[in-house]
Amino acid sequence: MLEIKNLHVSIEEKKIIKGLDLSINKGEVHALMGPNGSGKSTLSYVLSGKDKYEINDGTIDYNGKNLLELDVDERANEGLFLAFQYPMEIPGVQTSFFLKTAINSKRKYLGQSEMDALEFAKLMKSKAEELNISTEMLKRDLNVNYSGGEKKKQEILQMSMLSPKMAILDETDSGLDIDALRIVSEGVNKLRNSDNSFLVITHYQRLLNYIKPDFVHIIADGKIVKSGDYSLALELEEKGYEEISQTA
Amino acid sequence: MAATEQTIKQVNTLGSSDYKYGFSTEVDEIRPPKGLNEEIIKFISAQKDEPEWMLEWRLNAFKVFNKLPKPQWAKLNIPKIDYQDCYYYSIPKSLKDKPKSLDEIDPEILKTYEKLGIPLKEQKMLSGIAVDAVFDSVSVATTYKKQLSDLGIVFCSISEAVKTHPELVKKYLGSVIPVSDHSFAALNSAVFTDGSFIYIPEGVRCPVELSTYFRINAMNTGQFERTLIIADKDSYVSYLEGCTAPMRDENQLHAANVELVALENAEIKYSTVQNWYPGDKEGKGGIYNFVTKRGACRGKNSKISWTQVETGSAITWKYPSCILQGDNSKGEFYSVAITNNMQQADTGTKMIHIGKNTSSKIISKGISAGKANNTYRGLVNILSKAKNARNFTQCDSLLIGNQCGAHTVPYIESSNSDSMVEHEATTSKINEDQLFYCQQRGLNSEDAVGLIVNGFCKEVLQHLPMEFAVEAQKLVAISLEGSVG
Ligand SMILES: Nc1ncnc2c1ncn2[C@@H]1O[C@H](COP(=O)(O)OP(=O)(O)OP(=O)(O)O)[C@@H](O)[C@H]1O
Ligand SMILES: [Mg+2]
């Protein structure tokens, strides 16, 4: 699915990612943990193609394609999804309209016809219900005056409606209350299958109780310093980054 | 198929960034020689079989025009207009002998309107909208006439009204925009060719949207539209105006005068979607759109509301205004002005508060892209008798790219200490993070810009009649194509 080799990234001359390797296969869930400022969000932006990041070295292969050559929207329509750490507000654009536009953009890219209005309404309703998002919410402007947790839930709604192949969740759990955390995790688990993959960025082992990862990676100063299975997250919880990084 | 539906479909099928209405129609035209002089004015008047008083009125306006200086104050780069190098009258030959019904209209012309998504044939008519279509200088057809006349509503071309309702025309024509107001007003009064006339009698709520579609077809022809709408006591009317012109390398002039009169308790809602040909990327060609639109709230509790979506024209110069004479009268101005490439727009409104408890609201959204310039120019004038007058103004500008400009020029003059005037203005650049977010959801960069800009304009677009709102949203997106890349 995704193969990152020797990635070096800088922004405004500042080196952020310094030789990162990561390989994610179909059907796998990888967790990425690491201290503040270690480059997690930067990695998610580079993968989704945000401007202004300079790729100094390395390659990224996505399903046999050179990911770095694709535009942001091409990557998205090829099934790459980023649940943002800080979702954007879009004033004047109704949430449901945004969802519809996103779905139809993808369908257009894939050469399919627009989704029928009724079919769309049904899909949105069922997905929103699963995530405990009210229809009132969907009539509001996208993310405008949403609470922190509501924004995160909105990201997961978008994800489940677009059913991506490769989803990156950047601290989706931060800001969610206990019930919402469970609901969102269930949403993610429901989407999991043998064809898609997840990269879950988090600070808290608690999320990984719900979304069981196949691999856990620890990033520090722009490099993956340790990889392991679920137990690494538990170990991290106990010892903290400092100690773990040293034993690496 | 409904007209708007058809138009939307048409807009949808057009994928490129070229002007979508840039075809021209092959019809024989009747045209007097180029140039502006008394002879031409007499010719126009004779062609239209006008009564003597109308000709006198025109000739007087021409004298006034010759004396008036050309306006200087708009922040526009206006090339000197050679009034002698322009045709002032042009009608398709087939329309000279007034067609009695749509069946007699040149099929080429009907086809033009069909291409534009404006069906004129009764059976294809959009329910709820009566259309008057102006092709170059004459009104082609007015649909729904019978149904409206049963209610006593007059909806016809102004040339027809001059003959059928001379007392109304004499009373109101030039009563809101005096001939001597400024040079374009005088020019229009001298050579105006056609436009719509509406009279809504006392106590009548017009059951359908009334609409005019203007199309400039002939080369080198100026279009001098004249519209007069009178809403008598306790009446209501909603009017829509749409326009297009073919692509031509040379500039064409459109100098319209629109006058609205609302009597006691009457309400007029006037909406415009303007997408005249804007010229090409280098600024060659395009329409010069110099429009004077003014409404008088003459009666108590009357209301006039202007909504405009201005996306076309090389140069737009336009300030739909309200004169709030009647006590408790209300004026509103909702505007979206988009300029891309080399386009220039100088637009805004004037709210003149004369009566007590008068209120006005101004919401203006200016969007500039490419090398375009966009100016909001507004005047809120509160006269000494306008006790308790209120105004709220909000002007937001959005810039796309680094080479365009936005300017806000609000004038406030208040001679009344009871009055309250609020003004808010913002200027921002299109947010890169918002664009990235939309693109991450699969929207290409142009769709992303279209979506964000439509969100930015929502407060204005929601005031358009439903049928036009969707179309306007597509236009907003289309007119910004090529602005990011
Ligand atoms: N535009 C920028 N200019 C300069 N430095 C930047 C820029 N963007 C990010 N950085 C820096 O890059 C480093 C990595 O940031 P990043 O957001 O990737 O961290 P993170 O691992 O996601 O942290 P957190 O856990 O706090 O979300 C930080 O030191 C940050 O200050
Ligand atoms: Mg982060």
Coordinates of C-alpha atoms in Angstrom, one line a residue, chain B:
Chain B
M1 CA -37.4 21.8 -19.4
A2 CA -37.4 24.7 -17.0
A3 CA -35.3 27.6 -18.2
T4 CA -32.9 27.6 -15.2
E5 CA -32.5 23.9 -15.3
Q6 CA -31.6 24.2 -18.9
T7 CA -29.1 26.9 -18.2
I8 CA -27.6 25.0 -15.4
K9 CA -27.3 21.9 -17.7
Q10 CA -25.7 24.1 -20.2
V11 CA -23.3 25.6 -17.7
N12 CA -22.4 22.1 -16.5
T13 CA -21.5 20.8 -20.0
L14 CA -19.1 23.7 -20.5
G15 CA -15.9 22.6 -19.0
S16 CA -13.3 25.1 -20.3
S17 CA -12.5 28.5 -18.9
D18 CA -13.8 30.2 -22.0
Y19 CA -16.8 32.5 -21.9
K20 CA -19.9 30.3 -22.1
Y21 CA -22.2 32.6 -24.0
G22 CA -19.8 33.7 -26.7
F23 CA -21.7 32.6 -29.7
S24 CA -23.3 35.2 -32.1
T25 CA -26.4 34.9 -34.2
E26 CA -26.6 35.4 -37.9
V27 CA -29.4 37.7 -38.5
D28 CA -29.9 40.7 -40.9
E29 CA -29.8 43.9 -38.9
I30 CA -31.3 47.3 -39.6
R31 CA -28.7 49.9 -38.6
P32 CA -28.5 53.6 -39.2
P33 CA -24.9 54.9 -39.6
K34 CA -22.5 55.1 -36.7
G35 CA -22.4 58.2 -34.6
L36 CA -24.3 60.3 -32.1
N37 CA -26.4 63.2 -33.3
E38 CA -29.9 64.6 -33.4
E39 CA -30.6 62.7 -36.7
I40 CA -29.9 59.4 -35.0
I41 CA -32.2 60.2 -32.1
K42 CA -34.9 61.2 -34.6
F43 CA -34.3 58.0 -36.5
I44 CA -34.6 55.9 -33.3
S45 CA -37.8 57.6 -32.3
A46 CA -39.3 57.2 -35.8
Q47 CA -38.4 53.6 -35.9
K48 CA -40.3 53.1 -32.7
D49 CA -43.2 55.2 -33.9
E50 CA -43.0 57.3 -30.8
P51 CA -45.3 60.2 -29.9
E52 CA -43.9 63.7 -30.3
W53 CA -43.5 64.2 -26.5
M54 CA -41.1 61.3 -26.3
L55 CA -38.9 62.6 -29.1
E56 CA -38.8 66.0 -27.4
W57 CA -37.8 64.4 -24.2
R58 CA -34.9 62.6 -26.0
L59 CA -33.7 65.7 -27.8
N60 CA -33.7 67.6 -24.6
A61 CA -31.7 64.9 -22.9
F62 CA -29.2 65.0 -25.8
K63 CA -28.7 68.7 -25.2
V64 CA -28.0 68.0 -21.5
F65 CA -25.6 65.2 -22.4
N66 CA -23.5 67.6 -24.5
K67 CA -23.2 70.0 -21.6
L68 CA -22.3 67.5 -18.9
P69 CA -18.7 66.6 -18.1
K70 CA -17.8 62.9 -18.2
P71 CA -17.6 61.2 -14.8
Q72 CA -14.1 61.2 -13.3
W73 CA -14.4 59.7 -9.8
A74 CA -14.6 56.0 -10.3
K75 CA -11.4 54.1 -9.5
L76 CA -11.4 52.7 -13.0
N77 CA -9.1 52.9 -15.9
I78 CA -11.6 53.9 -18.6
P79 CA -10.3 54.3 -22.1
K80 CA -11.7 57.3 -23.7
I81 CA -15.0 56.4 -25.3
D82 CA -15.5 57.5 -28.8
Y83 CA -19.3 58.1 -28.9
Q84 CA -19.2 58.7 -32.6
D85 CA -17.7 55.3 -33.3
C86 CA -20.7 53.3 -32.1
Y87 CA -24.0 52.3 -33.5
Y88 CA -26.9 53.4 -31.5
Y89 CA -29.6 51.3 -32.9
S90 CA -29.7 47.9 -34.3
I91 CA -32.6 45.6 -34.7
P92 CA -33.0 42.3 -36.5
K93 CA -34.8 43.0 -39.8
S94 CA -37.4 40.3 -39.1
L95 CA -38.5 42.2 -35.9
K96 CA -39.0 45.5 -37.7
D97 CA -42.6 44.7 -38.5
K98 CA -43.6 43.7 -35.0
P99 CA -44.2 40.0 -34.8
K100 CA -47.6 39.4 -33.4
S101 CA -46.8 36.1 -31.8
L102 CA -43.8 34.0 -31.1
D103 CA -44.4 31.9 -34.3
E104 CA -43.5 35.0 -36.3
I105 CA -40.2 35.5 -34.7
D106 CA -37.1 34.6 -36.6
P107 CA -36.2 31.0 -35.6
E108 CA -32.5 32.1 -35.4
I109 CA -33.4 34.4 -32.6
L110 CA -35.5 31.9 -30.8
K111 CA -32.6 29.5 -31.1
T112 CA -30.3 32.1 -29.5
Y113 CA -32.5 32.3 -26.5
E114 CA -32.8 28.6 -26.3
K115 CA -29.0 28.3 -26.3
L116 CA -29.0 30.8 -23.5
G117 CA -31.4 28.7 -21.6
I118 CA -34.3 31.2 -22.0
P119 CA -37.2 29.5 -23.6
L120 CA -39.7 31.9 -25.1
K121 CA -42.2 29.5 -26.4
E122 CA -45.2 29.4 -24.1
Q123 CA -45.3 25.6 -23.8
K124 CA -41.7 25.5 -22.7
M125 CA -42.1 28.3 -20.3
L126 CA -40.6 28.1 -16.8
S127 CA -43.4 28.0 -14.4
G128 CA -43.4 31.0 -12.1
I129 CA -41.3 33.3 -14.3
A130 CA -42.5 35.7 -16.9
V131 CA -39.7 36.6 -19.3
D132 CA -39.2 39.7 -21.5
A133 CA -36.2 39.2 -23.8
V134 CA -34.2 42.0 -25.3
F135 CA -32.2 41.2 -28.3
D136 CA -29.9 44.1 -29.2
S137 CA -32.2 47.0 -29.2
V138 CA -35.7 45.6 -29.2
S139 CA -37.8 43.5 -27.0
V140 CA -38.4 40.1 -28.6
A141 CA -41.3 38.7 -26.6
T142 CA -43.1 39.1 -23.4
T143 CA -44.4 35.8 -22.1
Y144 CA -47.3 35.4 -19.6
K145 CA -48.9 38.6 -20.8
K146 CA -52.5 37.5 -20.5
Q147 CA -52.2 36.0 -17.0
L148 CA -50.6 39.2 -15.8
S149 CA -53.0 41.6 -17.4
D150 CA -55.9 39.8 -15.8
L151 CA -54.5 41.1 -12.5
G152 CA -54.0 44.5 -14.0
I153 CA -50.2 44.1 -14.0
V154 CA -48.5 45.8 -17.0
F155 CA -45.4 44.0 -18.1
C156 CA -44.2 45.0 -21.5
S157 CA -41.4 46.7 -23.3
I158 CA -40.8 50.3 -22.5
S159 CA -41.4 51.3 -26.2
E160 CA -44.8 49.7 -26.0
A161 CA -45.6 51.4 -22.7
V162 CA -44.8 54.8 -24.2
K163 CA -47.8 54.1 -26.5
T164 CA -50.1 52.2 -24.3
H165 CA -49.5 53.9 -20.9
P166 CA -48.2 57.3 -21.7
E167 CA -49.6 58.9 -18.5
L168 CA -47.5 56.5 -16.3
V169 CA -44.4 56.9 -18.5
K170 CA -44.7 60.6 -18.5
K171 CA -45.2 60.7 -14.8
Y172 CA -42.4 58.5 -13.7
L173 CA -39.8 58.3 -16.5
G174 CA -36.8 60.4 -15.3
S175 CA -38.4 61.0 -12.0
V176 CA -35.9 58.9 -10.1
I177 CA -32.9 59.5 -12.3
P178 CA -33.1 63.0 -13.6
V179 CA -31.8 63.4 -17.1
S180 CA -29.1 65.8 -15.8
D181 CA -27.9 63.3 -13.2
H182 CA -24.7 62.5 -15.0
S183 CA -23.5 62.0 -18.5
F184 CA -24.5 58.3 -18.9
A185 CA -27.9 59.0 -17.5
A186 CA -28.3 61.8 -20.1
L187 CA -26.9 59.6 -22.9
N188 CA -29.3 56.8 -22.1
S189 CA -32.3 59.2 -21.9
A190 CA -31.4 60.4 -25.4
V191 CA -30.9 57.1 -27.2
F192 CA -32.5 54.4 -25.1
T193 CA -33.8 51.7 -27.2
D194 CA -35.7 49.2 -25.1
G195 CA -36.1 47.6 -21.7
S196 CA -38.9 46.6 -19.5
F197 CA -41.8 48.4 -18.1
I198 CA -43.7 47.1 -15.1
Y199 CA -46.7 48.5 -13.3
I200 CA -48.2 46.7 -10.4
P201 CA -51.6 48.1 -9.3
E202 CA -52.6 48.8 -5.8
G203 CA -53.0 45.8 -3.6
V204 CA -51.6 43.3 -6.0
R205 CA -48.9 40.8 -5.2
C206 CA -47.3 39.8 -8.5
P207 CA -47.6 36.0 -8.4
V208 CA -44.7 35.2 -10.7
E209 CA -41.1 36.5 -10.9
L210 CA -40.8 38.9 -13.7
S211 CA -37.7 38.7 -15.7
T212 CA -35.8 40.3 -18.6
Y213 CA -33.0 38.8 -20.5
F214 CA -30.7 41.2 -22.3
R215 CA -28.5 40.1 -25.1
I216 CA -26.1 42.2 -27.2
N217 CA -25.6 40.5 -30.5
A218 CA -24.7 43.0 -33.2
M219 CA -21.1 44.2 -33.5
N220 CA -20.2 47.7 -32.4
T221 CA -23.6 48.3 -30.9
G222 CA -24.3 50.0 -27.7
Q223 CA -27.2 48.8 -25.8
F224 CA -29.1 51.5 -24.0
E225 CA -31.6 49.7 -21.8
R226 CA -34.3 51.6 -20.0
T227 CA -36.3 50.0 -17.3
L228 CA -39.1 51.5 -15.2
I229 CA -40.9 49.6 -12.5
I230 CA -43.7 51.1 -10.5
A231 CA -45.2 49.3 -7.5
D232 CA -48.4 51.1 -6.4
K233 CA -49.7 51.1 -2.9
D234 CA -49.6 47.7 -1.0
S235 CA -48.1 45.8 -3.9
Y236 CA -45.2 43.5 -4.3
V237 CA -43.0 42.5 -7.2
S238 CA -39.8 40.5 -7.7
Y239 CA -37.9 41.2 -10.8
L240 CA -34.8 39.4 -12.3
E241 CA -32.5 40.6 -14.9
G242 CA -29.9 38.5 -16.7
C243 CA -27.5 39.4 -19.5
T244 CA -24.9 38.0 -21.9
A245 CA -23.1 39.1 -24.9
P246 CA -21.0 37.3 -27.5
M247 CA -17.2 37.4 -27.5
R248 CA -16.0 40.3 -29.6
D249 CA -12.5 41.8 -29.8
E250 CA -13.8 45.3 -29.6
N251 CA -15.5 46.8 -26.6
Q252 CA -19.2 47.3 -26.5
L253 CA -21.1 49.8 -24.5
H254 CA -24.0 49.0 -22.3
A255 CA -25.4 52.1 -20.5
A256 CA -28.6 51.2 -18.7
N257 CA -30.9 53.3 -16.7
V258 CA -33.2 51.5 -14.3
E259 CA -35.8 53.4 -12.2
L260 CA -37.9 51.9 -9.5
V261 CA -40.7 53.6 -7.6
A262 CA -42.3 52.1 -4.6
L263 CA -45.4 53.7 -3.2
E264 CA -46.9 53.3 0.3
N265 CA -46.4 49.8 1.7
A266 CA -45.1 48.5 -1.6
E267 CA -42.1 46.3 -2.0
I268 CA -39.8 45.8 -5.0
K269 CA -37.1 43.2 -5.1
Y270 CA -34.7 43.6 -8.0
S271 CA -32.1 40.9 -8.7
T272 CA -29.4 41.0 -11.3
V273 CA -27.1 38.3 -12.6
Q274 CA -24.7 40.0 -14.9
N275 CA -22.3 38.0 -17.0
W276 CA -21.6 40.1 -20.0
Y277 CA -18.5 39.1 -21.9
P278 CA -15.5 40.2 -19.7
G279 CA -12.9 40.3 -22.5
D280 CA -10.0 37.9 -22.8
K281 CA -7.1 37.2 -20.4
E282 CA -5.1 40.1 -21.8
G283 CA -8.1 42.5 -21.5
K284 CA -9.0 42.7 -25.1
G285 CA -12.7 43.2 -25.8
G286 CA -15.5 42.9 -23.3
I287 CA -18.5 45.0 -22.4
Y288 CA -18.3 48.4 -20.7
N289 CA -21.2 48.2 -18.3
F290 CA -22.1 51.7 -17.1
V291 CA -25.4 51.3 -15.3
T292 CA -27.5 53.7 -13.3
K293 CA -30.0 52.0 -11.1
R294 CA -32.0 53.9 -8.6
G295 CA -35.1 53.2 -6.6
A296 CA -37.3 55.7 -4.8
C297 CA -39.2 54.5 -1.7
R298 CA -41.8 57.3 -2.1
G299 CA -44.4 55.9 0.3
K300 CA -44.5 55.1 4.0
N301 CA -43.3 51.6 4.9
S302 CA -42.1 50.9 1.4
K303 CA -39.1 48.7 0.6
I304 CA -36.6 48.3 -2.2
S305 CA -34.1 45.5 -2.2
W306 CA -31.3 45.2 -4.7
T307 CA -29.4 42.0 -5.1
Q308 CA -26.7 41.7 -7.7
V309 CA -24.2 39.2 -8.8
E310 CA -21.7 40.9 -11.1
T311 CA -19.3 38.5 -12.8
G312 CA -18.9 39.8 -16.3
S313 CA -18.0 42.9 -18.3
A314 CA -14.6 44.4 -18.8
I315 CA -15.6 47.4 -16.8
T316 CA -18.5 47.6 -14.4
W317 CA -19.6 51.0 -13.1
K318 CA -22.7 50.7 -11.1
Y319 CA -24.3 51.9 -7.9
P320 CA -27.9 50.7 -7.4
S321 CA -29.3 53.2 -4.9
C322 CA -32.3 53.8 -2.7
I323 CA -33.9 57.2 -1.9
L324 CA -35.7 56.6 1.3
Q325 CA -38.3 59.3 1.3
G326 CA -41.3 57.6 3.0
D327 CA -41.2 57.3 6.7
N328 CA -40.2 53.8 7.9
S329 CA -39.0 52.9 4.4
K330 CA -36.3 50.4 3.9
G331 CA -33.5 50.0 1.4
E332 CA -31.3 47.0 1.0
F333 CA -28.3 46.2 -1.2
Y334 CA -26.7 42.8 -1.5
S335 CA -23.9 42.5 -3.9
V336 CA -21.3 40.0 -5.1
A337 CA -18.8 41.4 -7.5
I338 CA -16.2 39.2 -9.0
T339 CA -13.3 40.4 -11.1
N340 CA -10.8 38.1 -12.8
N341 CA -7.9 38.6 -15.2
M342 CA -8.0 42.3 -16.4
Q343 CA -11.6 43.1 -15.3
Q344 CA -12.3 46.2 -13.4
A345 CA -15.4 46.8 -11.2
D346 CA -16.4 49.9 -9.3
T347 CA -19.6 49.2 -7.7
G348 CA -21.6 49.9 -4.5
T349 CA -24.7 51.8 -3.5
K350 CA -26.1 55.0 -2.2
M351 CA -28.6 55.1 0.6
I352 CA -30.2 58.5 1.0
H353 CA -32.2 58.7 4.2
I354 CA -34.8 61.4 4.0
G355 CA -37.9 60.1 5.9
K356 CA -38.1 59.3 9.6
N357 CA -37.2 55.8 10.9
T358 CA -35.8 54.8 7.6
S359 CA -33.3 52.0 7.6
S360 CA -30.8 50.6 5.1
K361 CA -28.6 47.5 5.0
I362 CA -25.6 47.0 2.7
I363 CA -23.8 43.7 2.3
S364 CA -21.1 43.7 -0.3
K365 CA -18.7 40.9 -1.2
G366 CA -15.9 41.7 -3.6
I367 CA -13.7 39.0 -5.0
S368 CA -10.7 39.8 -7.1
A369 CA -8.4 37.4 -8.9
G370 CA -5.8 37.7 -11.7
K371 CA -4.8 41.3 -12.2
A372 CA -8.3 42.6 -11.6
N373 CA -9.4 45.5 -9.5
N374 CA -12.5 45.6 -7.5
T375 CA -13.8 48.7 -5.6
Y376 CA -16.7 49.1 -3.3
R377 CA -17.9 52.7 -3.3
G378 CA -20.8 53.5 -1.1
L379 CA -22.5 56.5 0.3
V380 CA -24.8 56.6 3.3
N381 CA -26.4 60.0 3.5
I382 CA -28.7 60.8 6.4
L383 CA -30.5 64.1 6.0
S384 CA -31.5 66.3 8.9
K385 CA -35.2 65.2 8.9
A386 CA -34.4 61.5 9.0
K387 CA -34.9 61.1 12.7
N388 CA -33.9 57.6 14.0
A389 CA -32.4 56.5 10.7
R390 CA -30.4 53.3 10.8
N391 CA -27.7 51.9 8.5
F392 CA -25.7 48.8 8.7
T393 CA -22.9 48.2 6.2
Q394 CA -20.6 45.3 5.8
C395 CA -18.0 45.1 3.1
D396 CA -15.9 42.0 2.7
S397 CA -13.1 41.6 0.1
L398 CA -11.4 38.4 -0.8
L399 CA -8.2 38.3 -2.8
I400 CA -7.0 35.4 -4.9
G401 CA -3.4 35.7 -5.8
N402 CA -1.0 38.6 -5.4
Q403 CA -1.6 40.8 -8.4
C404 CA -5.2 41.8 -7.8
G405 CA -6.6 44.7 -5.8
A406 CA -9.6 45.4 -3.5
H407 CA -10.6 48.9 -2.4
T408 CA -13.3 50.0 0.0
V409 CA -14.5 53.6 -0.2
P410 CA -17.3 54.2 2.2
Y411 CA -18.7 57.7 2.5
I412 CA -20.9 58.5 5.5
E413 CA -22.7 61.8 5.8
S414 CA -25.0 62.3 8.7
S415 CA -26.8 65.4 9.6
N416 CA -29.0 63.8 12.2
S417 CA -27.7 63.0 15.7
D418 CA -30.4 60.4 16.4
S419 CA -29.3 58.2 13.6
M420 CA -27.1 55.2 13.9
V421 CA -24.6 54.1 11.3
E422 CA -22.5 50.9 11.6
H423 CA -19.8 50.0 9.2
E424 CA -17.7 46.8 9.1
A425 CA -15.1 46.0 6.5
T426 CA -12.7 43.1 6.1
T427 CA -10.1 42.2 3.4
S428 CA -8.6 38.8 3.3
K429 CA -6.7 36.5 1.1
I430 CA -8.1 33.1 0.1
N431 CA -7.0 30.8 2.9
E432 CA -4.4 28.2 1.6
D433 CA -5.2 25.8 4.4
Q434 CA -8.9 25.8 3.5
L435 CA -8.0 25.1 -0.1
F436 CA -5.7 22.3 1.0
Y437 CA -8.4 20.8 3.2
C438 CA -10.9 20.8 0.3
Q439 CA -8.4 19.4 -2.1
Q440 CA -7.6 16.6 0.4
R441 CA -11.2 15.7 0.1
G442 CA -10.8 15.3 -3.7
L443 CA -11.9 18.7 -5.0
N444 CA -9.6 20.0 -7.7
S445 CA -8.2 23.5 -7.1
E446 CA -10.8 25.3 -9.2
D447 CA -13.7 23.5 -7.5
A448 CA -12.1 24.2 -4.1
V449 CA -11.9 28.0 -4.9
G450 CA -15.5 27.9 -6.2
L451 CA -16.7 26.3 -3.1
I452 CA -14.9 28.6 -0.7
V453 CA -15.9 31.7 -2.6
N454 CA -19.5 30.6 -2.8
G455 CA -19.4 30.2 1.0
F456 CA -18.0 33.7 1.2
C457 CA -20.9 35.0 -0.9
K458 CA -23.6 33.0 0.8
E459 CA -25.1 35.9 2.7
V460 CA -25.8 37.6 -0.7
L461 CA -26.7 34.6 -2.8
Q462 CA -29.4 33.5 -0.4
H463 CA -31.3 36.7 -1.3
L464 CA -31.6 35.6 -4.9
P465 CA -34.8 33.9 -5.9
M466 CA -34.3 30.2 -5.6
E467 CA -34.2 29.4 -9.3
F468 CA -31.4 31.8 -9.8
A469 CA -29.4 31.0 -6.7
V470 CA -28.1 27.7 -8.1
E471 CA -27.3 29.3 -11.4
A472 CA -25.5 32.1 -9.7
Q473 CA -23.4 29.7 -7.7
K474 CA -22.2 28.0 -10.9
L475 CA -21.4 31.4 -12.4
V476 CA -19.4 32.3 -9.4
A477 CA -17.3 29.2 -9.8
I478 CA -17.0 29.5 -13.5
S479 CA -15.9 33.1 -13.5
L480 CA -13.0 32.3 -11.2
E481 CA -11.7 29.4 -13.4
G482 CA -8.0 29.8 -14.1
S483 CA -7.5 32.0 -11.1
V484 CA -5.4 29.5 -9.2
G485 CA -2.9 27.1 -10.6

